[in-house]
Amino acid sequence: MTLVTDTAASETIERLDAEAVNSARTRQPLYAPRKKIFPKRATGQFRRFKWLIMLVTLGIYYLTPWLRWDRGPHAPDQAVLVDLANRRFYFFFIEIWPQEFIYVAGLLVMAGVGLFLITSTVGRAWCGYTCPQTVWVDLFLVVERAIEGDRNARIKLDGAPMSAPKLAKRFSKHLIWVVIAVATGGAWVFYFADAPTLLVDIVTGQAAPVAYMTIATLTATTYVFGGLMREQVCTYMCPWPRIQAAMLDENSLTVTYNDWRGEPRSRHAKKAAAEGKTVGDCVDCNACVAVCPMGIDIRDGQQLECITCALCIDACDGVMDKLGRERGLISYATLADYNANMALATASGTDVINPDRVRDAAGGLSDKVAHFRWQKIFRPRTFVYFGTWSLIGLVMLYALLTRDRLEVNVLHDRNPQYVVLSDGSIRNGYTVKLLNMIPEPRVIFLSLDGLPGATMQVVGLDQPEGRSAAIPVDPDRLREVRIFITLPADRLNDANAKFSFVVEDKASFESDIYRASFNRPGAAR
Ligand code: SF4
Ligand code: SF4
């Protein structure tokens, strides 16, 4: 009896239409296995621009370590060099010492703000054109196409059983990829030592183990990221696609499928039109999908995977040219323009897309269609980014042009803080560091300012005790000297404990000052 009652009661309970988002029945694996992508070769203005960028960026990367820059006999002649052994960074006429690392930090901040500026104006242009991952994948694809053919030939080859010709093609492709990867790793280490010398050392097995380890690591990462993982690096490993969304607004340019003129798409547009159906400009040829290096369909809307390489624009423009229609079915567009045109095509959202609404009587695009205007680049967000970027750049430039190439740093002896000599005079010890930051030898004059009656003796320097000394310093070096300052007993009371070490280069008129103190018995410290 109880059972019957319970069943009857349960039937009165409403079943809600709800399902857990991670229910076992529909749960997706966290990692989707890779589906192979065979991007077709694209032609057009954006492809040509990408070739140019690729040539320039690869040229800069591979050739820069081989550029020479004459800094005289006392400094390396490599134009760009990170000299780890001597802790210097050389960039053409600029030399950075470790304590000047703020310039490098400033450059990194500028690069970050510059990336914000570019992203907020032209979307992910960094990803699509200049990111090393994009450039090297492009390079690897050039090799793949040259050996295995374009998309259809590669798909056919991939599906074919292993044979001698297939093995030969695959072997050649991977061999060239490895050569490129080795060259990439090799070029990197040339930035850290004299390139011609290091090349000889590497080839003859004389280079440091760390050089071989670095080359091996970069070879492996270039080969795996550029040849094997490709788009997966952008989709799964790179944080930038997640961050960039915060920098886009409705006036940022992104690669957009203009469905307000493309839909309803039809593979048989003429037939559909003859039947009186409304058809858009998209003939559903999939050319845009075939060229996409990320393997996505831009017609599905903005996607995290889209690196805005614009190759789909080239592909679709080619199709539109053949059909005799206006280019720009896929184009760089802002969300604001897209929304305005969408409102036009859908009668402000009251109807489905009707591309006739965006066309004039002659069949061309109506004057009401919104197009991107360059003035839209100038808006508060981009002004703030550009202002910040410029300000950091100007401050850095000013600091760089007016920075001192002569410095003095002083360390007062802490134990003992002073010594009372047999005649009652007081002696203090100091370690003075003289920095000659130019690649020329210099004689630096060190003198005392203040502390009347005091004399100075430089340990190891054959010069009479006095109030100044001439100290030679090697080019581009720091010289550390021990100095004793002695104050006679009869000048103890009238002496102010504060004084300065003054360094001067009388040839270049550069100078620096370090304010120090002189310790004596009973004086407050
Ligand atoms: S959708 Fe177009 S712009 Fe985006 S990655 Fe693919 S080809 Fe490049
Ligand atoms: S290339 Fe152009 S016409 Fe062809 S499917 Fe893509 S959007 Fe449509």
Coordinates of C-alpha atoms and ligand atoms in Angstrom, one line a residue:
M1 CA 0.0 0.0 0.0
T2 CA 2.8 2.4 0.9
L3 CA 4.5 1.8 -2.4
V4 CA 1.3 2.8 -4.3
T5 CA 0.9 5.9 -2.3
D6 CA 4.6 7.0 -2.9
T7 CA 4.3 6.4 -6.6
A8 CA 1.1 8.4 -6.9
A9 CA 2.8 11.2 -4.9
S10 CA 5.9 11.2 -7.1
E11 CA 3.8 11.5 -10.2
T12 CA 2.4 14.8 -8.9
I13 CA 6.0 16.3 -8.6
E14 CA 6.9 18.4 -11.6
R15 CA 10.1 17.4 -13.5
L16 CA 12.2 20.4 -14.2
D17 CA 14.0 20.8 -17.5
A18 CA 17.5 21.2 -16.0
E19 CA 20.7 19.5 -16.5
A20 CA 24.1 19.9 -14.8
V21 CA 26.6 21.7 -17.0
N22 CA 29.1 19.0 -16.3
S23 CA 26.8 16.0 -16.3
A24 CA 28.6 12.7 -17.1
R25 CA 26.3 12.3 -20.2
T26 CA 27.4 15.5 -21.9
R27 CA 30.7 16.1 -20.3
Q28 CA 33.4 17.2 -22.8
P29 CA 37.0 16.2 -22.3
L30 CA 39.2 19.1 -21.2
Y31 CA 41.5 18.6 -24.1
A32 CA 40.1 18.1 -27.6
P33 CA 42.4 16.0 -29.8
R34 CA 43.9 17.9 -32.6
K35 CA 42.3 17.8 -36.0
K36 CA 44.9 18.3 -38.7
I37 CA 44.7 21.6 -40.6
F38 CA 45.9 21.9 -44.1
P39 CA 45.8 25.7 -44.9
K40 CA 45.5 26.5 -48.5
R41 CA 47.9 29.1 -50.0
A42 CA 46.2 32.5 -50.1
T43 CA 46.9 35.3 -52.5
G44 CA 46.0 39.0 -52.1
Q45 CA 47.1 42.2 -50.4
F46 CA 47.1 40.9 -46.9
R47 CA 49.1 37.8 -47.9
R48 CA 51.7 40.1 -49.6
F49 CA 51.9 42.3 -46.5
K50 CA 52.4 39.2 -44.4
W51 CA 55.2 38.0 -46.7
L52 CA 56.9 41.4 -46.3
I53 CA 56.5 41.4 -42.5
M54 CA 57.9 37.8 -42.4
L55 CA 60.9 38.8 -44.5
V56 CA 61.6 41.8 -42.3
T57 CA 61.2 40.1 -39.0
L58 CA 63.1 37.0 -39.9
G59 CA 65.8 39.2 -41.5
I60 CA 66.1 41.2 -38.3
Y61 CA 66.3 38.1 -36.1
Y62 CA 68.8 36.1 -38.1
L63 CA 71.1 39.0 -39.3
T64 CA 71.2 41.4 -36.4
P65 CA 74.0 39.5 -34.5
W66 CA 76.2 39.8 -37.6
L67 CA 76.0 43.6 -37.7
R68 CA 79.2 45.4 -36.6
W69 CA 79.5 48.7 -34.7
D70 CA 82.8 50.3 -34.1
R71 CA 83.2 51.2 -30.4
G72 CA 87.0 51.5 -30.5
P73 CA 89.6 49.0 -29.4
H74 CA 88.3 48.6 -25.8
A75 CA 84.7 47.4 -26.5
P76 CA 83.1 44.7 -28.6
D77 CA 82.2 45.6 -32.1
Q78 CA 79.0 43.7 -32.3
A79 CA 76.1 46.1 -32.8
V80 CA 73.6 44.2 -30.6
L81 CA 75.2 42.2 -27.8
V82 CA 74.1 41.0 -24.4
D83 CA 77.6 40.6 -22.8
L84 CA 76.7 38.4 -19.8
A85 CA 80.4 37.9 -18.8
N86 CA 81.0 41.6 -18.4
R87 CA 77.3 42.4 -17.5
R88 CA 76.8 44.9 -20.3
F89 CA 74.1 45.3 -23.0
Y90 CA 75.2 46.9 -26.2
F91 CA 72.7 48.3 -28.7
F92 CA 74.4 50.2 -31.5
F93 CA 75.6 53.4 -29.8
I94 CA 73.9 52.7 -26.5
E95 CA 75.6 50.8 -23.7
I96 CA 73.6 49.7 -20.7
W97 CA 75.3 48.8 -17.4
P98 CA 73.5 46.5 -14.9
Q99 CA 72.4 49.5 -12.7
E100 CA 70.9 51.1 -15.7
F101 CA 68.5 48.1 -16.3
I102 CA 65.7 50.6 -15.8
Y103 CA 66.0 51.4 -19.5
V104 CA 65.4 47.8 -20.5
A105 CA 62.4 47.7 -18.0
G106 CA 61.2 51.0 -19.6
L107 CA 61.4 49.4 -23.1
L108 CA 59.4 46.4 -21.9
V109 CA 56.7 48.7 -20.4
M110 CA 56.7 50.6 -23.7
A111 CA 56.3 47.3 -25.6
G112 CA 53.4 46.3 -23.4
V113 CA 51.6 49.7 -23.7
G114 CA 52.3 49.6 -27.5
L115 CA 50.6 46.3 -27.7
F116 CA 47.6 47.7 -25.9
L117 CA 47.6 50.6 -28.4
I118 CA 47.8 48.3 -31.4
T119 CA 45.2 45.9 -30.1
S120 CA 42.7 48.6 -29.2
T121 CA 43.0 50.1 -32.8
V122 CA 43.6 47.2 -35.1
G123 CA 42.8 44.2 -32.9
R124 CA 45.2 41.3 -32.7
A125 CA 47.6 42.6 -35.4
W126 CA 50.5 41.4 -33.3
C127 CA 49.1 37.8 -33.4
G128 CA 48.3 37.9 -37.1
Y129 CA 51.5 39.5 -38.4
T130 CA 54.4 39.7 -36.1
C131 CA 54.2 37.2 -33.3
P132 CA 57.1 34.7 -33.6
Q133 CA 54.7 31.8 -33.5
T134 CA 52.8 33.2 -36.5
V135 CA 55.9 34.0 -38.4
W136 CA 57.6 30.6 -37.9
V137 CA 54.5 28.6 -38.6
D138 CA 54.2 30.6 -41.8
L139 CA 57.8 29.7 -42.6
F140 CA 57.2 26.1 -41.8
L141 CA 54.1 26.1 -44.0
V142 CA 56.1 27.5 -46.9
V143 CA 58.4 24.4 -46.6
E144 CA 55.5 22.1 -46.3
R145 CA 53.7 23.4 -49.4
A146 CA 57.0 23.4 -51.4
I147 CA 57.5 19.7 -50.7
E148 CA 54.0 18.2 -50.3
G149 CA 52.0 20.6 -52.4
D150 CA 49.0 22.8 -51.6
R151 CA 46.0 21.9 -49.5
N152 CA 44.4 19.1 -51.6
A153 CA 47.7 17.4 -52.3
R154 CA 48.6 17.4 -48.6
I155 CA 45.2 16.0 -47.6
K156 CA 45.7 13.3 -50.2
L157 CA 49.2 12.6 -49.1
D158 CA 48.2 12.5 -45.5
G159 CA 45.5 9.9 -46.2
A160 CA 47.7 7.7 -48.4
P161 CA 49.4 4.6 -47.0
M162 CA 53.1 5.0 -46.3
S163 CA 55.2 4.5 -49.4
A164 CA 58.7 5.4 -50.5
P165 CA 57.6 8.7 -52.1
K166 CA 55.6 9.7 -49.1
L167 CA 58.4 8.8 -46.8
A168 CA 60.9 10.8 -48.8
K169 CA 58.6 13.9 -48.8
R170 CA 57.9 13.6 -45.0
F171 CA 61.6 13.1 -44.3
S172 CA 62.7 16.1 -46.5
K173 CA 60.1 18.3 -44.8
H174 CA 61.0 17.4 -41.3
L175 CA 64.7 17.7 -42.1
I176 CA 64.3 21.2 -43.4
W177 CA 62.2 22.1 -40.4
V178 CA 65.0 20.9 -38.1
V179 CA 67.5 22.9 -40.1
I180 CA 65.4 26.0 -39.7
A181 CA 64.9 25.2 -36.0
V182 CA 68.7 24.8 -35.5
A183 CA 69.3 28.1 -37.3
T184 CA 66.7 29.7 -35.0
G185 CA 68.3 28.4 -31.8
G186 CA 71.8 29.2 -33.2
A187 CA 70.9 32.8 -34.0
W188 CA 69.6 33.3 -30.5
V189 CA 73.0 32.4 -28.8
F190 CA 74.8 34.8 -31.2
Y191 CA 73.2 37.7 -29.4
F192 CA 75.1 36.7 -26.2
A193 CA 78.7 36.5 -27.6
D194 CA 80.7 37.7 -30.6
A195 CA 78.9 35.9 -33.4
P196 CA 81.7 35.0 -35.7
T197 CA 83.9 33.7 -32.9
L198 CA 81.0 31.7 -31.4
L199 CA 80.1 30.2 -34.7
V200 CA 83.6 28.9 -35.1
D201 CA 83.6 27.6 -31.5
I202 CA 80.2 25.9 -32.0
V203 CA 81.3 24.2 -35.2
T204 CA 84.6 23.0 -33.8
G205 CA 83.0 21.9 -30.5
Q206 CA 84.8 24.5 -28.4
A207 CA 81.8 26.5 -27.3
A208 CA 80.5 26.4 -23.7
P209 CA 78.0 23.6 -22.9
V210 CA 75.4 26.2 -22.1
A211 CA 75.5 27.4 -25.8
Y212 CA 74.8 23.8 -27.0
M213 CA 72.1 23.4 -24.4
T214 CA 70.4 26.6 -25.4
I215 CA 70.5 25.8 -29.1
A216 CA 69.1 22.3 -28.4
T217 CA 66.3 23.7 -26.3
L218 CA 65.4 26.4 -28.9
T219 CA 65.7 23.9 -31.7
A220 CA 63.2 21.6 -30.0
T221 CA 60.7 24.3 -29.1
T222 CA 60.9 25.9 -32.6
Y223 CA 60.4 22.5 -34.3
V224 CA 57.6 21.4 -32.0
F225 CA 55.7 24.7 -31.8
G226 CA 56.2 25.7 -35.4
G227 CA 56.0 22.4 -37.1
L228 CA 53.9 20.1 -34.9
M229 CA 51.7 22.1 -32.6
R230 CA 51.1 25.2 -34.7
E231 CA 47.7 26.7 -34.0
Q232 CA 47.4 24.7 -30.7
V233 CA 50.1 27.1 -29.2
C234 CA 47.8 30.1 -29.9
T235 CA 44.6 28.3 -28.7
Y236 CA 45.8 26.5 -25.6
M237 CA 49.2 27.9 -24.5
C238 CA 49.2 31.6 -25.2
P239 CA 47.5 33.9 -22.6
W240 CA 47.2 36.8 -25.0
P241 CA 43.9 35.8 -26.7
R242 CA 42.3 35.9 -23.2
I243 CA 43.9 39.2 -22.2
Q244 CA 43.2 41.1 -25.5
A245 CA 39.5 41.0 -25.1
A246 CA 39.8 43.6 -22.4
M247 CA 41.5 46.0 -24.8
L248 CA 38.9 45.8 -27.6
D249 CA 35.9 48.1 -27.8
E250 CA 33.2 48.7 -30.3
N251 CA 35.5 50.8 -32.4
S252 CA 38.4 48.3 -32.6
L253 CA 39.1 46.8 -36.0
T254 CA 38.7 43.1 -36.2
V255 CA 38.3 40.6 -39.1
T256 CA 34.6 40.3 -39.5
Y257 CA 32.3 38.3 -41.7
N258 CA 29.6 40.8 -42.8
D259 CA 26.6 38.5 -42.6
W260 CA 24.4 41.5 -43.1
R261 CA 25.3 41.3 -46.8
G262 CA 26.4 37.6 -47.0
E263 CA 23.3 35.9 -45.6
P264 CA 21.3 33.9 -46.4
R265 CA 24.2 32.1 -48.0
S266 CA 23.7 29.8 -51.0
R267 CA 25.8 27.5 -53.1
H268 CA 23.3 27.9 -55.9
A269 CA 22.7 31.6 -55.7
K270 CA 21.6 32.0 -59.4
K271 CA 19.1 29.2 -59.1
A272 CA 17.8 30.5 -55.7
A273 CA 17.5 34.0 -57.1
A274 CA 15.6 32.6 -60.2
E275 CA 13.2 31.0 -57.8
G276 CA 12.6 34.4 -56.2
K277 CA 14.5 33.6 -53.0
T278 CA 16.5 36.3 -51.3
V279 CA 20.2 35.4 -51.3
G280 CA 23.2 37.1 -49.8
D281 CA 26.7 37.4 -51.3
C282 CA 28.2 34.4 -49.6
V283 CA 28.2 31.5 -52.1
D284 CA 29.3 29.1 -49.3
C285 CA 32.5 28.1 -51.2
N286 CA 34.5 27.6 -48.0
A287 CA 37.5 29.4 -49.5
C288 CA 37.8 31.4 -46.3
V289 CA 37.9 28.3 -44.2
A290 CA 40.4 26.5 -46.4
V291 CA 43.0 29.3 -46.1
C292 CA 42.6 29.8 -42.4
P293 CA 45.8 28.7 -40.5
M294 CA 43.7 28.2 -37.4
G295 CA 41.1 26.0 -39.2
I296 CA 38.1 28.1 -38.1
D297 CA 35.2 29.5 -40.0
I298 CA 35.0 33.3 -39.5
R299 CA 31.4 33.2 -40.5
D300 CA 30.7 31.7 -37.1
G301 CA 31.5 35.1 -35.6
Q302 CA 34.4 36.4 -33.5
Q303 CA 36.4 33.5 -32.0
L304 CA 39.2 33.3 -29.5
E305 CA 41.2 31.2 -32.1
C306 CA 41.1 34.0 -34.7
I307 CA 44.5 35.6 -34.9
T308 CA 43.3 38.2 -37.4
C309 CA 45.8 37.2 -40.1
A310 CA 43.2 38.4 -42.7
L311 CA 43.9 35.6 -45.1
C312 CA 40.2 34.8 -45.2
I313 CA 39.7 38.4 -46.4
D314 CA 42.1 37.7 -49.3
A315 CA 40.4 34.4 -50.1
C316 CA 36.9 35.9 -50.0
D317 CA 38.0 39.0 -52.0
G318 CA 39.2 36.7 -54.7
V319 CA 35.8 34.9 -54.8
M320 CA 34.0 38.3 -54.9
D321 CA 36.2 39.4 -57.8
K322 CA 35.3 36.3 -59.7
L323 CA 31.6 36.9 -59.0
G324 CA 31.8 40.5 -60.0
R325 CA 30.7 41.7 -56.5
E326 CA 32.1 44.3 -54.2
R327 CA 35.1 43.1 -52.1
G328 CA 34.7 43.2 -48.3
L329 CA 32.2 40.4 -47.6
I330 CA 34.9 39.5 -45.0
S331 CA 36.7 42.7 -43.9
Y332 CA 38.4 44.6 -41.1
A333 CA 35.4 46.2 -39.5
T334 CA 34.4 47.7 -36.1
L335 CA 31.6 46.3 -34.0
A336 CA 29.9 49.7 -34.2
D337 CA 29.8 49.6 -38.0
Y338 CA 28.8 46.0 -38.0
N339 CA 25.9 46.6 -35.6
A340 CA 24.8 49.6 -37.7
N341 CA 24.8 47.6 -40.9
M342 CA 23.1 44.7 -39.2
A343 CA 20.3 47.0 -38.0
L344 CA 19.9 48.1 -41.6
A345 CA 19.7 44.6 -42.9
T346 CA 17.3 43.4 -40.3
A347 CA 15.1 46.5 -40.1
S348 CA 16.4 47.3 -36.6
G349 CA 16.2 43.6 -35.5
T350 CA 12.5 43.2 -36.4
D351 CA 13.2 40.8 -39.3
V352 CA 15.7 38.3 -40.5
I353 CA 18.6 39.5 -42.6
N354 CA 17.6 40.7 -46.0
P355 CA 20.6 41.9 -48.0
D356 CA 18.3 43.8 -50.3
R357 CA 18.0 46.4 -47.6
V358 CA 21.7 47.2 -47.8
R359 CA 21.7 47.6 -51.6
D360 CA 20.5 50.4 -53.7
A361 CA 18.4 50.2 -56.8
A362 CA 21.4 49.5 -59.0
G363 CA 22.4 46.6 -56.9
G364 CA 25.4 48.3 -55.3
L365 CA 25.9 48.8 -51.6
S366 CA 23.6 51.5 -50.3
D367 CA 25.0 54.8 -49.1
K368 CA 23.5 54.0 -45.7
V369 CA 26.1 51.2 -45.2
A370 CA 28.6 52.2 -42.5
H371 CA 32.3 52.0 -43.5
F372 CA 35.3 52.3 -41.2
R373 CA 36.7 55.9 -41.0
W374 CA 40.3 56.4 -39.9
Q375 CA 39.1 59.2 -37.5
K376 CA 37.7 56.5 -35.3
I377 CA 41.2 55.5 -34.3
F378 CA 41.4 58.8 -32.4
R379 CA 39.4 58.1 -29.3
P380 CA 40.0 58.5 -25.5
R381 CA 41.3 55.0 -25.0
T382 CA 43.9 55.2 -27.8
F383 CA 44.9 58.8 -26.7
V384 CA 45.5 57.4 -23.2
Y385 CA 47.6 54.5 -24.5
F386 CA 49.5 56.7 -27.0
G387 CA 50.0 59.4 -24.4
T388 CA 51.4 56.9 -21.9
W389 CA 53.6 55.3 -24.5
S390 CA 55.0 58.6 -25.7
L391 CA 55.5 59.9 -22.2
I392 CA 57.6 56.8 -21.2
G393 CA 59.5 57.1 -24.4
L394 CA 60.3 60.8 -24.0
V395 CA 61.3 60.4 -20.4
M396 CA 63.6 57.4 -21.3
L397 CA 65.1 59.3 -24.2
Y398 CA 65.8 62.4 -22.1
A399 CA 67.3 60.2 -19.3
L400 CA 69.4 58.3 -21.9
L401 CA 70.7 61.4 -23.5
T402 CA 71.6 63.2 -20.3
R403 CA 72.8 60.2 -18.2
D404 CA 76.2 60.3 -16.5
R405 CA 79.0 58.1 -17.9
L406 CA 81.0 58.7 -14.8
E407 CA 79.9 57.6 -11.3
V408 CA 81.2 57.4 -7.8
N409 CA 79.9 55.2 -5.0
V410 CA 81.3 55.1 -1.5
L411 CA 81.1 52.6 1.3
H412 CA 82.2 53.9 4.8
D413 CA 84.0 51.3 6.9
R414 CA 81.6 50.1 9.6
N415 CA 84.1 48.4 11.8
P416 CA 85.9 50.3 13.1
Q417 CA 84.1 53.5 12.3
Y418 CA 87.2 55.5 13.1
V419 CA 90.7 55.1 14.4
V420 CA 92.4 57.4 16.9
L421 CA 96.1 57.8 15.8
S422 CA 99.0 58.2 18.2
D423 CA 99.1 62.0 17.6
G424 CA 95.4 62.3 18.4
S425 CA 94.2 62.7 14.8
I426 CA 91.2 60.7 13.6
R427 CA 91.2 58.4 10.6
N428 CA 88.2 57.1 8.7
G429 CA 88.4 54.3 6.0
Y430 CA 86.3 54.2 2.8
T431 CA 85.9 51.9 -0.2
V432 CA 85.4 54.2 -3.2
K433 CA 84.0 52.7 -6.5
L434 CA 84.8 54.7 -9.6
L435 CA 82.8 53.8 -12.7
N436 CA 84.2 54.7 -16.0
M437 CA 81.2 53.9 -18.3
I438 CA 82.8 54.7 -21.6
P439 CA 85.0 52.4 -23.8
E440 CA 88.0 54.7 -23.3
P441 CA 90.7 54.8 -20.5
R442 CA 90.3 57.8 -18.2
V443 CA 92.1 59.5 -15.4
I444 CA 89.6 60.4 -12.8
F445 CA 90.3 63.2 -10.3
L446 CA 89.0 62.5 -6.9
S447 CA 88.9 65.3 -4.4
L448 CA 87.4 66.2 -1.0
D449 CA 84.9 69.0 -0.7
G450 CA 84.4 70.1 2.9
L451 CA 86.1 68.7 6.0
P452 CA 88.8 71.5 6.2
G453 CA 92.2 70.3 7.2
A454 CA 91.6 66.7 6.3
T455 CA 93.9 64.8 4.0
M456 CA 93.3 61.8 1.8
Q457 CA 95.5 58.8 1.1
V458 CA 94.7 56.3 -1.7
V459 CA 96.0 52.9 -0.9
G460 CA 98.2 51.4 -3.6
L461 CA 98.6 54.7 -5.5
D462 CA 102.0 56.2 -5.5
Q463 CA 100.8 59.8 -4.8
P464 CA 101.5 62.1 -1.8
E465 CA 98.8 62.4 0.8
G466 CA 96.6 65.5 0.0
R467 CA 93.1 66.6 -0.8
S468 CA 92.9 65.1 -4.3
A469 CA 94.3 62.3 -6.3
A470 CA 94.4 61.3 -10.0
I471 CA 93.2 57.7 -10.4
P472 CA 93.5 55.9 -13.8
V473 CA 90.5 53.7 -14.6
D474 CA 90.4 51.2 -17.5
P475 CA 87.9 51.6 -20.3
D476 CA 84.4 50.4 -19.5
R477 CA 85.4 49.3 -16.0
L478 CA 84.7 49.9 -12.4
R479 CA 87.8 50.6 -10.2
E480 CA 87.6 50.0 -6.5
V481 CA 90.1 51.9 -4.2
R482 CA 90.6 52.0 -0.5
I483 CA 90.9 55.5 0.9
F484 CA 91.9 56.8 4.3
I485 CA 90.9 60.3 5.4
T486 CA 92.8 61.8 8.3
L487 CA 91.6 64.8 10.3
P488 CA 94.3 66.4 12.6
A489 CA 93.4 66.7 16.3
D490 CA 93.4 70.5 16.2
R491 CA 90.7 70.5 13.5
L492 CA 88.4 68.1 15.2
N493 CA 86.1 70.8 16.7
D494 CA 85.7 73.1 13.7
A495 CA 85.1 70.2 11.3
N496 CA 81.6 69.5 10.0
A497 CA 81.2 65.8 9.9
K498 CA 79.5 66.1 6.4
F499 CA 81.7 66.3 3.3
S500 CA 81.7 65.2 -0.3
F501 CA 83.8 63.0 -2.6
V502 CA 84.0 64.8 -6.0
V503 CA 85.1 63.0 -9.1
E504 CA 85.9 64.7 -12.4
D505 CA 87.1 63.9 -15.8
K506 CA 88.9 67.0 -16.9
A507 CA 88.8 66.0 -20.5
S508 CA 85.1 65.5 -20.9
F509 CA 84.1 67.8 -18.0
E510 CA 81.9 65.1 -16.6
S511 CA 81.7 64.9 -12.8
D512 CA 79.8 63.2 -10.0
I513 CA 79.5 63.8 -6.2
Y514 CA 79.0 61.5 -3.3
R515 CA 78.0 63.0 0.0
A516 CA 79.7 61.2 2.9
S517 CA 80.2 61.6 6.6
F518 CA 83.3 61.5 8.8
N519 CA 83.0 59.8 12.1
R520 CA 84.8 60.9 15.3
P521 CA 84.6 60.1 19.0
G522 CA 81.6 61.5 20.8
A523 CA 80.0 62.9 17.6
A524 CA 76.4 61.9 16.9
R525 CA 76.1 59.4 14.1
Ligands
SF4_1 S1 39.4 33.5 -39.4 FE1 40.5 34.7 -41.0 S2 41.6 36.2 -39.8 FE2 41.0 34.6 -38.4 S3 42.7 33.2 -38.2 FE3 41.3 32.4 -39.8 S4 42.1 33.3 -41.7 FE4 43.0 34.5 -40.1
SF4_2 S1 35.1 32.9 -49.0 FE1 33.5 34.4 -48.9 S2 31.9 33.6 -50.3 FE2 33.3 31.9 -49.8 S3 32.4 30.9 -48.0 FE3 33.8 32.4 -47.3 S4 32.6 34.2 -46.9 FE4 31.4 32.9 -48.3

